Coordinates of C-alpha atoms in Angstrom, one line a residue:
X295 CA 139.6 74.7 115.5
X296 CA 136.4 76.7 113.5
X297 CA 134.0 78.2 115.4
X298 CA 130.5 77.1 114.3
X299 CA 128.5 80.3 115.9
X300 CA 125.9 79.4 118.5
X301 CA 127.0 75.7 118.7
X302 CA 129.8 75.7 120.7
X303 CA 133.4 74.4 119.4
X304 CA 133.9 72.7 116.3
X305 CA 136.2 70.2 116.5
X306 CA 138.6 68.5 113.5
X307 CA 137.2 65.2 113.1
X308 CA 139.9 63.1 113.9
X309 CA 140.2 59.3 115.2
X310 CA 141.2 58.9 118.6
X311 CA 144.3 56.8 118.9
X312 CA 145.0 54.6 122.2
X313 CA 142.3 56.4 124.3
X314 CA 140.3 53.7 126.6
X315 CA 137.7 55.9 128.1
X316 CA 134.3 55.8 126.6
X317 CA 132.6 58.6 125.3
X318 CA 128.8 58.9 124.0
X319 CA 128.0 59.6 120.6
X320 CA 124.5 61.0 120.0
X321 CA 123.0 59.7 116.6
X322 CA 119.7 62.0 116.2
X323 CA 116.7 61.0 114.3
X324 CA 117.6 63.3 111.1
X325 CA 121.2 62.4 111.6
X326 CA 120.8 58.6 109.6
X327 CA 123.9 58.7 107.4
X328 CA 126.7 55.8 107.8
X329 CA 129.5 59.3 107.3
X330 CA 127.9 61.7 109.9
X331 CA 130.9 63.5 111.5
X332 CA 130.7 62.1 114.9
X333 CA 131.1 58.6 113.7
X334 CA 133.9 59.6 112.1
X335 CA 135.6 61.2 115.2
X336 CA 134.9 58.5 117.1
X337 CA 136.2 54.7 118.1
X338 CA 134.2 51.8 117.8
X339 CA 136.3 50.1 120.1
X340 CA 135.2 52.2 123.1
X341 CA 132.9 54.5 122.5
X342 CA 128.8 54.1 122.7
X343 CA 126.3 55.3 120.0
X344 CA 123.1 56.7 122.1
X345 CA 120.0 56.8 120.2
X346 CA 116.9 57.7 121.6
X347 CA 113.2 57.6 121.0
X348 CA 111.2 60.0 123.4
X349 CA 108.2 61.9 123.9
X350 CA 109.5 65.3 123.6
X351 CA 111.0 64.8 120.4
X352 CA 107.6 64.0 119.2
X353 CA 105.3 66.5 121.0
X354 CA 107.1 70.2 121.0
X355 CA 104.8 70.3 117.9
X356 CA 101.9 67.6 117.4
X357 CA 104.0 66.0 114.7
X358 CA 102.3 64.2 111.8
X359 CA 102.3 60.7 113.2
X360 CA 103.4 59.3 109.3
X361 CA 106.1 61.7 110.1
X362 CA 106.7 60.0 113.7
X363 CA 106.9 56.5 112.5
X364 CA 109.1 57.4 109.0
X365 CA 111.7 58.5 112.2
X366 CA 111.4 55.8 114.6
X367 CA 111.4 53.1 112.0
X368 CA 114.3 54.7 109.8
X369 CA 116.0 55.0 113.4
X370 CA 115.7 51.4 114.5
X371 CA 116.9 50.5 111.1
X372 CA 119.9 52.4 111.2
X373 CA 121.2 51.5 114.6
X374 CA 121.0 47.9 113.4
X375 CA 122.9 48.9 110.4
X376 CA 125.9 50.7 113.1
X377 CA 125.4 47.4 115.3
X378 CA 126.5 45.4 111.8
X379 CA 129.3 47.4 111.8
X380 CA 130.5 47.1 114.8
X381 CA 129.4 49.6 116.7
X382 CA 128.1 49.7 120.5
X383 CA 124.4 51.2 120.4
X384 CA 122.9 52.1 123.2
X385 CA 119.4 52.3 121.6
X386 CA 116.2 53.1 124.1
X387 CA 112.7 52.5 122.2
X388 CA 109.7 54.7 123.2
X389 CA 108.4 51.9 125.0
X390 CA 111.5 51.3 127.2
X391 CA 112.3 52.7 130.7
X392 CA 114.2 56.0 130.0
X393 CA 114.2 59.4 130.0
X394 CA 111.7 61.4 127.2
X395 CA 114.1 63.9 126.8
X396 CA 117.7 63.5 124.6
X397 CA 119.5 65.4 127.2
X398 CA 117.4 63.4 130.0
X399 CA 118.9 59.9 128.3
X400 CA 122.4 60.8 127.6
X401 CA 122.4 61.9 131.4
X402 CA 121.0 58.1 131.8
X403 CA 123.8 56.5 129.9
X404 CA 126.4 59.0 131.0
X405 CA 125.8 57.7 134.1
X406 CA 125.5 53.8 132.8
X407 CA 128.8 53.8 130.9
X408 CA 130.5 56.0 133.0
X409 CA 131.2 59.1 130.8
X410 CA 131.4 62.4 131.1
X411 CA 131.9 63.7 127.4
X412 CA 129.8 63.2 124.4
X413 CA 130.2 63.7 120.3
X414 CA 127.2 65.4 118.9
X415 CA 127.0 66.5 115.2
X416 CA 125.7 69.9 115.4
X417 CA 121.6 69.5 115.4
X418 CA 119.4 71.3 112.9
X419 CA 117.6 73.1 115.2
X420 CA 118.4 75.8 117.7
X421 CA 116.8 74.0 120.0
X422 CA 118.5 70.8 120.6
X423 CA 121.9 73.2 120.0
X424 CA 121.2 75.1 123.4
X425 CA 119.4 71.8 124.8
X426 CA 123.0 70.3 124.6
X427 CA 125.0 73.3 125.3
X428 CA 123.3 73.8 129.0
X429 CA 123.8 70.1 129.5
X430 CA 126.4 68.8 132.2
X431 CA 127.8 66.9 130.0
X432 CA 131.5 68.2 128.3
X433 CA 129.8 68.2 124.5
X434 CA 132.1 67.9 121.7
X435 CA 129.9 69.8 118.6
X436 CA 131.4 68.1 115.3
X437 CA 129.9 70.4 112.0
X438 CA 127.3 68.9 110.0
X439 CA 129.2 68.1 106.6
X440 CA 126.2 66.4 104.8
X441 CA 125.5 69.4 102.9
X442 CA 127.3 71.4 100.2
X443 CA 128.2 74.4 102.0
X444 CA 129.1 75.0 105.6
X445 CA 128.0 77.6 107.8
X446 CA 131.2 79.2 107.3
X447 CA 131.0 79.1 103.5
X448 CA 127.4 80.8 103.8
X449 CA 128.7 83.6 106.2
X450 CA 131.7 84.2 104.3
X451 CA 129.5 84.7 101.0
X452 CA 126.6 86.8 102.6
X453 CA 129.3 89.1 104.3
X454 CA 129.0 92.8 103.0
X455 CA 126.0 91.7 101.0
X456 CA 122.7 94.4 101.1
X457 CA 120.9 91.4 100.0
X458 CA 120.8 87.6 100.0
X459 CA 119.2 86.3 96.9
X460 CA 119.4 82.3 96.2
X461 CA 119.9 82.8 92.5
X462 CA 123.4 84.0 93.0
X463 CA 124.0 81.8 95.8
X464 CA 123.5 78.8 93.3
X465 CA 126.1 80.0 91.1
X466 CA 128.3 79.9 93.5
X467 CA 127.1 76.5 94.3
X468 CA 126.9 75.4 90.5
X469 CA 130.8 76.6 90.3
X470 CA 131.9 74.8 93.3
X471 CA 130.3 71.4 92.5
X472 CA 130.8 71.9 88.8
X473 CA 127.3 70.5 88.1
X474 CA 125.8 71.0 84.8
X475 CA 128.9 73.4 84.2
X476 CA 131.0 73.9 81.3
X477 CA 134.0 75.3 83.2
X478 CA 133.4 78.3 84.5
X479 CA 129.9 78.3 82.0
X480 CA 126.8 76.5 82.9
X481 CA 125.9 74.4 80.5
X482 CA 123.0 75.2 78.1
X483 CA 124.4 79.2 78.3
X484 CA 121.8 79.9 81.0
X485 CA 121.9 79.5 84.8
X486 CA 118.2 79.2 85.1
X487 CA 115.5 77.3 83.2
X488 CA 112.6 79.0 85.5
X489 CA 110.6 80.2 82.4
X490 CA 110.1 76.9 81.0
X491 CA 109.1 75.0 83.9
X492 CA 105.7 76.7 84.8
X493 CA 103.2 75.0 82.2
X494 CA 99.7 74.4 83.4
X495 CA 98.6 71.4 84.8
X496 CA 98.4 68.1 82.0
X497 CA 95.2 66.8 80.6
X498 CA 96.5 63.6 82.3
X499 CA 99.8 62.3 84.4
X500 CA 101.3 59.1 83.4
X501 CA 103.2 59.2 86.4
X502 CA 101.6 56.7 89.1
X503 CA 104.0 58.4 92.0
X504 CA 106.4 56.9 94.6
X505 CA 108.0 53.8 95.2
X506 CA 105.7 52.5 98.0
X507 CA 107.7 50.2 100.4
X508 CA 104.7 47.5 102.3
X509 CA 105.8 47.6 106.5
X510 CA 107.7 44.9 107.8
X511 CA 107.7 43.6 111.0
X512 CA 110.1 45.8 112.5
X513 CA 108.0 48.7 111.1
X514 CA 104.4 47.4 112.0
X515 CA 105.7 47.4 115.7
X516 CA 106.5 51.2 115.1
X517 CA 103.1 51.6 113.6
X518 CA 101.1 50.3 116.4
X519 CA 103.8 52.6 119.2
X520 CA 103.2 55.7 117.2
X521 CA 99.2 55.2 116.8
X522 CA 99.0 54.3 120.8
X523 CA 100.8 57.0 121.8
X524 CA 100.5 60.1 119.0
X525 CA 97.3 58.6 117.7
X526 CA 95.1 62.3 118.8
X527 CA 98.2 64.1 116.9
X528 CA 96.5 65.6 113.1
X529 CA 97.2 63.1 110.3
X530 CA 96.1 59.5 109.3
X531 CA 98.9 57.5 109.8
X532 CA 98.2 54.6 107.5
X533 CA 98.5 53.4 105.0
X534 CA 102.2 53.8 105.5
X535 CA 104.4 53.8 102.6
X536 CA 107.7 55.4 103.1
X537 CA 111.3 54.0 102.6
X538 CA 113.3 53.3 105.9
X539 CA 116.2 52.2 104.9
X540 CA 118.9 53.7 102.9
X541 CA 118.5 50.8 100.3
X542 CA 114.9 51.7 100.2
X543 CA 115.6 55.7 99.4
X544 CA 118.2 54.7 97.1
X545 CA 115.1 52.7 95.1
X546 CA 113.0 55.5 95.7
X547 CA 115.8 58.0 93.6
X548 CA 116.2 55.5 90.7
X549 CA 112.5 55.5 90.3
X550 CA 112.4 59.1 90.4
X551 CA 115.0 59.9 87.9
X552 CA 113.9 57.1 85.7
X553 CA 110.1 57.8 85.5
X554 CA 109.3 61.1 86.5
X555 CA 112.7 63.8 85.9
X556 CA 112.0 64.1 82.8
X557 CA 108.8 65.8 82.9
X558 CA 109.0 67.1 86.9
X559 CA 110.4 70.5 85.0
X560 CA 107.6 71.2 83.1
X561 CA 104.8 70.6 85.7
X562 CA 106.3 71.2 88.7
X563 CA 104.6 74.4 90.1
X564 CA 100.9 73.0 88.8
X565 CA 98.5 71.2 90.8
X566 CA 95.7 69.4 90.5
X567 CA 92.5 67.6 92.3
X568 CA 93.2 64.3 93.5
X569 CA 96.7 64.0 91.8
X570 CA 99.2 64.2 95.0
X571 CA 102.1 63.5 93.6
X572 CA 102.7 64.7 89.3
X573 CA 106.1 64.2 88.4
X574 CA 107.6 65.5 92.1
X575 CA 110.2 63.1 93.6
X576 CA 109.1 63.0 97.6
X577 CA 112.6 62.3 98.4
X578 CA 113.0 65.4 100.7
X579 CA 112.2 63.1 103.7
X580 CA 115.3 60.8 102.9
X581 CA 117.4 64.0 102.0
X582 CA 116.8 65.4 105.6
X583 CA 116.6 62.4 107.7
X584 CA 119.9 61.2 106.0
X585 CA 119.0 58.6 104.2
X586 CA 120.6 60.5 100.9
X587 CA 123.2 62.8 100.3
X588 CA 122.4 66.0 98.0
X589 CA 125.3 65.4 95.9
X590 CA 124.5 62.1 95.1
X591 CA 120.9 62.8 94.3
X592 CA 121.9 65.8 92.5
X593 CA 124.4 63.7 90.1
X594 CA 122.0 61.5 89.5
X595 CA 119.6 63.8 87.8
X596 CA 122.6 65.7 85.7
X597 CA 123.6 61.7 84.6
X598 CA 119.8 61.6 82.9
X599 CA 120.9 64.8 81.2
X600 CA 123.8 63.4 80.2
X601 CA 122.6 60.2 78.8
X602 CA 120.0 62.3 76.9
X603 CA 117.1 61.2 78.7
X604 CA 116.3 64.1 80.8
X605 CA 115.4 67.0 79.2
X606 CA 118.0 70.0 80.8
X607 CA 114.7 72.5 82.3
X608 CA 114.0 69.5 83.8
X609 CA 117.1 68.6 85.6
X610 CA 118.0 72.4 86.2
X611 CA 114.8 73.2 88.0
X612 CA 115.2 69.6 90.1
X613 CA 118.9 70.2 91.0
X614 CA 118.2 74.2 92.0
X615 CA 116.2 73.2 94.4
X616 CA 118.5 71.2 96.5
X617 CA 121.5 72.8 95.5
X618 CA 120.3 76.5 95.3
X619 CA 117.4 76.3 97.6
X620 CA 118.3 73.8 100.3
X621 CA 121.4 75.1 101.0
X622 CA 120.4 78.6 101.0
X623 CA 117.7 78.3 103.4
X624 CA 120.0 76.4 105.8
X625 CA 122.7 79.3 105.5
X626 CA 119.8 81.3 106.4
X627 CA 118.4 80.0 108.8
X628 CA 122.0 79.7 111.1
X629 CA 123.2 83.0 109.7
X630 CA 119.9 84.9 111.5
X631 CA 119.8 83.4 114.6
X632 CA 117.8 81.4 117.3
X633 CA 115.4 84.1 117.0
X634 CA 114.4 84.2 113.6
X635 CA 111.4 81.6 113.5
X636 CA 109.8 84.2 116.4
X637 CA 110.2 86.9 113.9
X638 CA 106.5 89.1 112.7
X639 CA 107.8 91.8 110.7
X640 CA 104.4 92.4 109.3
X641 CA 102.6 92.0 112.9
X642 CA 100.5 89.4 111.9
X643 CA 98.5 88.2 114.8
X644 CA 95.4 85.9 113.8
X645 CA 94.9 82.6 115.1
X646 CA 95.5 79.6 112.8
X647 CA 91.9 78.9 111.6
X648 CA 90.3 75.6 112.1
X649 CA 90.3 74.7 108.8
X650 CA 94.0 74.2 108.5
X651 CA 93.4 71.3 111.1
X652 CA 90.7 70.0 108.7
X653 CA 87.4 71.5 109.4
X654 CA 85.3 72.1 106.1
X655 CA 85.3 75.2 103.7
X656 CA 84.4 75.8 100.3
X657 CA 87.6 76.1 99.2
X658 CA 88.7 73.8 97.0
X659 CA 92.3 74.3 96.8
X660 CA 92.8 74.5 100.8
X661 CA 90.5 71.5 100.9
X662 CA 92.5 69.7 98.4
X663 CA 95.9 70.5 100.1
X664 CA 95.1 70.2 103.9
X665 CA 93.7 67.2 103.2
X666 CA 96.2 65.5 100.9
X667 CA 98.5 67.1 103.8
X668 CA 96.8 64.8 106.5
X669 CA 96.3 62.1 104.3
X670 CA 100.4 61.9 103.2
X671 CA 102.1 64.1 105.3
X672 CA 103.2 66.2 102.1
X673 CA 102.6 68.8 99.5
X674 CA 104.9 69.9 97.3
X675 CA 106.1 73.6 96.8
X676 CA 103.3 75.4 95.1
X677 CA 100.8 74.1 97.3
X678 CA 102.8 75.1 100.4
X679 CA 104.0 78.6 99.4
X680 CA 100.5 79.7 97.3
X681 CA 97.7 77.8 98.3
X682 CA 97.8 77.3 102.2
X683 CA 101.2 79.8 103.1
X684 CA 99.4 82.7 100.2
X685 CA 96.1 82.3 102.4
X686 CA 97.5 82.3 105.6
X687 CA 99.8 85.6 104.5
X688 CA 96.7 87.1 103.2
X689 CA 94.6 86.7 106.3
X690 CA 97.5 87.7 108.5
X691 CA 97.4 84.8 110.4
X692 CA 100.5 84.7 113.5
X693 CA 103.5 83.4 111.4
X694 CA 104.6 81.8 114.6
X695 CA 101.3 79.3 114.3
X696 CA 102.0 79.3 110.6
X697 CA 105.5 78.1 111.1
X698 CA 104.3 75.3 114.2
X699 CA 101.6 73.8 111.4
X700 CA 104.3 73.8 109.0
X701 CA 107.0 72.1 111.1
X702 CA 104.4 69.5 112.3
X703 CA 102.3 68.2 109.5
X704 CA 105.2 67.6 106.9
X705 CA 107.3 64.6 107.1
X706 CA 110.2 66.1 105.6
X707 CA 110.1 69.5 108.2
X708 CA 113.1 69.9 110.4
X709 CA 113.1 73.8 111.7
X710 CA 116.5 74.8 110.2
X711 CA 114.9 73.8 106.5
X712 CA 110.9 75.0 107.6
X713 CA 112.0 77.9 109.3
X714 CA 113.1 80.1 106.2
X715 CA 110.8 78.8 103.8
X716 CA 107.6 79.4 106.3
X717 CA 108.8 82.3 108.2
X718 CA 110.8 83.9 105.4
X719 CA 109.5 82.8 102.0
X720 CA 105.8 82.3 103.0
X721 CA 105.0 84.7 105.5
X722 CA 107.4 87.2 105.0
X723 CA 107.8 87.5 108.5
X724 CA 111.6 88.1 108.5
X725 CA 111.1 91.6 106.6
X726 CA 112.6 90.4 103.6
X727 CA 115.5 88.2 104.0
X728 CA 114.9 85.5 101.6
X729 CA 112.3 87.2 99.4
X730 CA 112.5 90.6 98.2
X731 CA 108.5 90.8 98.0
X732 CA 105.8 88.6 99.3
X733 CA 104.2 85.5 97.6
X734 CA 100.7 86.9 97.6
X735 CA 98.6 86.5 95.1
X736 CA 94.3 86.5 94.0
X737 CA 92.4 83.2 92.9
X738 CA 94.1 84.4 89.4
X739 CA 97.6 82.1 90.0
X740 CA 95.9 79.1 91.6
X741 CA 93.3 79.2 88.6
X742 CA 96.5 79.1 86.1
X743 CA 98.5 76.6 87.7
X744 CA 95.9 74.2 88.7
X745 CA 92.4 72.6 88.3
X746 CA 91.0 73.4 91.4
X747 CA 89.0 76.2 90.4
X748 CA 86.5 74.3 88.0
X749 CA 84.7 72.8 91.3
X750 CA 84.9 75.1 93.8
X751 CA 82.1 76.5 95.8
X752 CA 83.6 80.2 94.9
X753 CA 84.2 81.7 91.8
X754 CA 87.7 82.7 90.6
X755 CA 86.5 85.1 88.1
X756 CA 84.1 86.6 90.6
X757 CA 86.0 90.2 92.3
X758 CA 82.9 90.9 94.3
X759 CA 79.6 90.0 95.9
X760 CA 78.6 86.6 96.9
X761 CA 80.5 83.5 95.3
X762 CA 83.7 85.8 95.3
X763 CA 86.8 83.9 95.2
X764 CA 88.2 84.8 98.6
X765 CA 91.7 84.9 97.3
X766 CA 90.4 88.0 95.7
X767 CA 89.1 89.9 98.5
X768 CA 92.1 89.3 100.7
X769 CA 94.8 90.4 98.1
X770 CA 93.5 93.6 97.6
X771 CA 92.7 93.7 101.6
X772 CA 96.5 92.9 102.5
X773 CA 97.8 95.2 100.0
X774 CA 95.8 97.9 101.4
X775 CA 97.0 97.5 104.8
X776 CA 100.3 97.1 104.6
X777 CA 100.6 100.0 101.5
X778 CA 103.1 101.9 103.5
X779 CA 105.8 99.2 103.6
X780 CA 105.1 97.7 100.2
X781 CA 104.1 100.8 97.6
X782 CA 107.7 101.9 97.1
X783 CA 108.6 98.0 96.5
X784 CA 109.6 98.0 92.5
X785 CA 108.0 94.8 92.0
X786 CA 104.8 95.7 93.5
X787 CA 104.3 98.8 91.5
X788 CA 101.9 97.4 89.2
X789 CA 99.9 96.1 91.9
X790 CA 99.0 99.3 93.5
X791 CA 98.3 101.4 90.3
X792 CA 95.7 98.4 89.7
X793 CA 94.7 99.0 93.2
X794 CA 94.3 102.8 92.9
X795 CA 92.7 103.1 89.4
X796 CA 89.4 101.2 90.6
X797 CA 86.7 103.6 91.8
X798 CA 86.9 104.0 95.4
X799 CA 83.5 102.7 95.9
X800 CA 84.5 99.4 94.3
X801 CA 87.8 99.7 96.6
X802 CA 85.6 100.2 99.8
X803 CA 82.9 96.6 98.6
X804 CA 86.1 94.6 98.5
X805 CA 87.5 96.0 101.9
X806 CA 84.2 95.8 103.5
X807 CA 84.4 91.8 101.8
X808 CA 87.2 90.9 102.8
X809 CA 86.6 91.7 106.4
X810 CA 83.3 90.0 106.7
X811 CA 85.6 87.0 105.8
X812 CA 88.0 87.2 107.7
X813 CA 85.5 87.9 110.8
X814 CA 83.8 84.9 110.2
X815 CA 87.0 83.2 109.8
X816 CA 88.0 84.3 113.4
X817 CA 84.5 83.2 114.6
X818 CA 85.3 79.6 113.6
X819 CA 82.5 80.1 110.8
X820 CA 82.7 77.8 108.2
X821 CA 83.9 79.7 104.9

């Protein structure tokens, strides 16, 4: 047996053979694939599939209520699917006498069925893990094998290592999978296509976005739960688009790879007002609900290379970030710990201002990206790490509030994916486990990679004085403060000899600045 650290024992997933007495098997909500692990160990013949829609699952953050129903609905969905294929499902909707915890209901049909042991894939969150651990109930933890790499595989490659950088991490991966490898080569001669993929934002996007799938029934009666009972939760809720099925996802892919890979390399860091989608896939919800499998997505892109219509910066940048940066995060995020999402290296302490919840500011780029955020329930990289994650860095807002937002406005946020990139590659908060430098930045990047500068209330090219692009008061501002850690950093060199060859009068306007802001961001001001 392998020891899965912090989850208990990991068992070898093997069918029973002439056993009679039932056991439970938990299906979670992000846990929607027909090959998840405890299927697989156990027997249709006797054992009960418990699925579970409750309260708490959907409050420990305000989650997104699009986020909510993509859940609920996909969940209903699936235990049908398991009931076609011949499995018992002990299913209890949010309506439903029950308990509104998981470890509440299993206790409820523990005590229906009469068992006393259940099969649980390991959960992606710490929480549920020691939620089911302290549970008087003999859990059997089977690992989660939808990704690439185990834990195991993670640990074994971080172990002796100073430093854990994704970039090598993929190669490993690329070698392992054999994706867009010439044997032991990857194809093309470079590992990385990063340069190429960074172009400005298009005069215009051909691209008219997902797949959008009309509610049924089944989901309108999810629709109408969800807005009765999360309804106060930040977030519009309709109109609701998303896949819930796997057939649907499996549309969603095709339209992705057929329509918008081959032009998502080019343009995907760049943003632009009122276009919320580009050429980005928004199949991360499917991916972590289990709806897809990376591998599958992932060879699916390297086909449209294949067949020559695909473009290979394209489909390198599209498959690093499920193969390299999914995975990494994940090995992350176990390898550190049920602490790390509490971590504050940088002792970051102010409150999440209101306008992350949608209050007004001038802002253009934060208004564009908060809102799209409430309006979808997404936003794709570059918004996340350098518009709202860069100004919530700069300000030093508490990454613990960051890393709540985060983990409830995003339909695709499940903490063991979040957690790294909020805590880690936003916020820096872990000190420098996944980044070897914080993503901060002036107006100057978000002017480069997007349109949202042209009408803004602020001026970009404005350092000083009133109209000042806040981005540009707060960059110098955080360097300042947090010079001791950061100066001897080699790739922040440049950024203090900038700093230290203006005139210290200049140096003291934007300091003075920049805290005006940021006081009349605490006071709830409008800015």
């Amino acid at each position: 047996m392998e020891k899965d650290e912090g989850a208990g024992w990991i068992l070898p997933v093997v069918a029973p053979i002439g056993r009679l007495m039932t056991r439970l098997v938990l299906v979670l909500g992000d846990q929607l694939s027909e090959g998840l692990s405890a299927l697989r160990a156990a027997d249709p013949a006797c054992d009960v599939v418990v699925m579970a829609e409750v309260m708490a699952e959907g409050t420990y953050v305000p989650h997104h209520p699009k986020k909510i129903a993509l859940v609920l609905a996909a969940m209903r969905k699936f235990a049908a699917h398991l009931r076609g294929q011949g499995w018992q499902v002990a299913y209890r909707r949010l309506d439903e006498e029950g308990a509104e915890t998981i470890v509440g209901e299993l206790l409820r049909r523990a005590e229906e069925f009469g068992a006393v042991e259940v099969l649980a894939t390991t959960p992606g969150e710490w929480r549920l893990i020691r939620a089911l651990k302290e549970a008087p109930l003999t859990v059997h933890f089977h690992a989660d094998d939808r990704f690439l790499a185990t834990r195991s595989d993670f640990a074994d490659w971080a172990d002796g290592k100073k430093q854990l950088r994704m970039e090598y991490f993929y190669r490993l991966m690329r070698r392992k999978t054999g994706l867009l490898m010439e044997g032991d080569r990857p194809v093309g001669g470079k590992w990385n296509y990063d340069a190429e993929n960074r172009k400005a934002p298009p005069k215009g996007v051909d691209h008219p976005g997902p797949p959008q799938f009309p509610p049924d029934t089944e989901v309108e009666e999810v629709l109408a739960l969800v807005e009765a009972r999360f309804g106060t939760h930040f977030g519009h809720l309709h109109p609701f688009w998303f896949a819930t099925t796997r057939a649907q996802a499996l549309e969603a892919l095709q339209h992705f790879i057929a329509h918008a890979l081959p032009r998502f390399g080019d343009f995907q860091d760049a943003m632009m007002v009122d276009e919320r989608w580009l050429y980005h896939s928004i199949l991360s919800p499917y991916l972590n609900i289990g709806l897809l499998s990376p591998l599958e997505v992932c060879q699916a892109a390297e086909a449209e290379w294949q067949a020559g219509r695909a473009p290979l910066n394209a489909v390198e940048g599209f498959i690093r970030q499920i193969l390299g940066w999914r995975e990494f995060v994940r090995g992350i995020y176990f390898l550190e710990g049920a602490d790390y999402p509490t971590r504050n290296a940088l002792g970051h302490s102010r409150a999440l201002p209101p306008l992350f919840w949608g209050a007004p500011t001038g802002m253009q780029c934060l208004s564009q990206v908060v809102r799209q955020t409430q309006e979808e329930a997404y936003a794709h990289h570059i918004q996340r790490l350098m518009v709202t994650g860069n100004f919530a860095l700069l300000a030093g807002i508490d990454p613990a509030e960051v890393h709540d937002w985060y983990l409830a406005v995003y339909a695709d946020a499940f903490e063991w994916v979040e957690a790294p990139n909020t805590v880690g590659m936003s916020q820096f908060a872990d000190g420098g486990i996944v980044g070897s430098k914080p993503y901060v930045s002036s107006g100057a990047y978000i002017h480069r990679m997007s349109n949202y500068c042209g009408s803004c209330s602020y001026r970009v090219e404005q350092k000083t004085g009133e109209g000042a692009c806040p981005f540009n008061l707060l960059y110098w501002h955080f360097l300042d403060r947090h010079r001791a850690r950061f100066e001897g950093n080699p790739r922040m060199g440049n950024m203090y000899r900038t700093w230290d060859r203006m005139e210290a009068e200049k140096q003291d306007r934007i300091i003075a600045e920049a805290e005006d802001f940021l006081r009349r961001l605490e006071a709830g001001e409008e800015v």
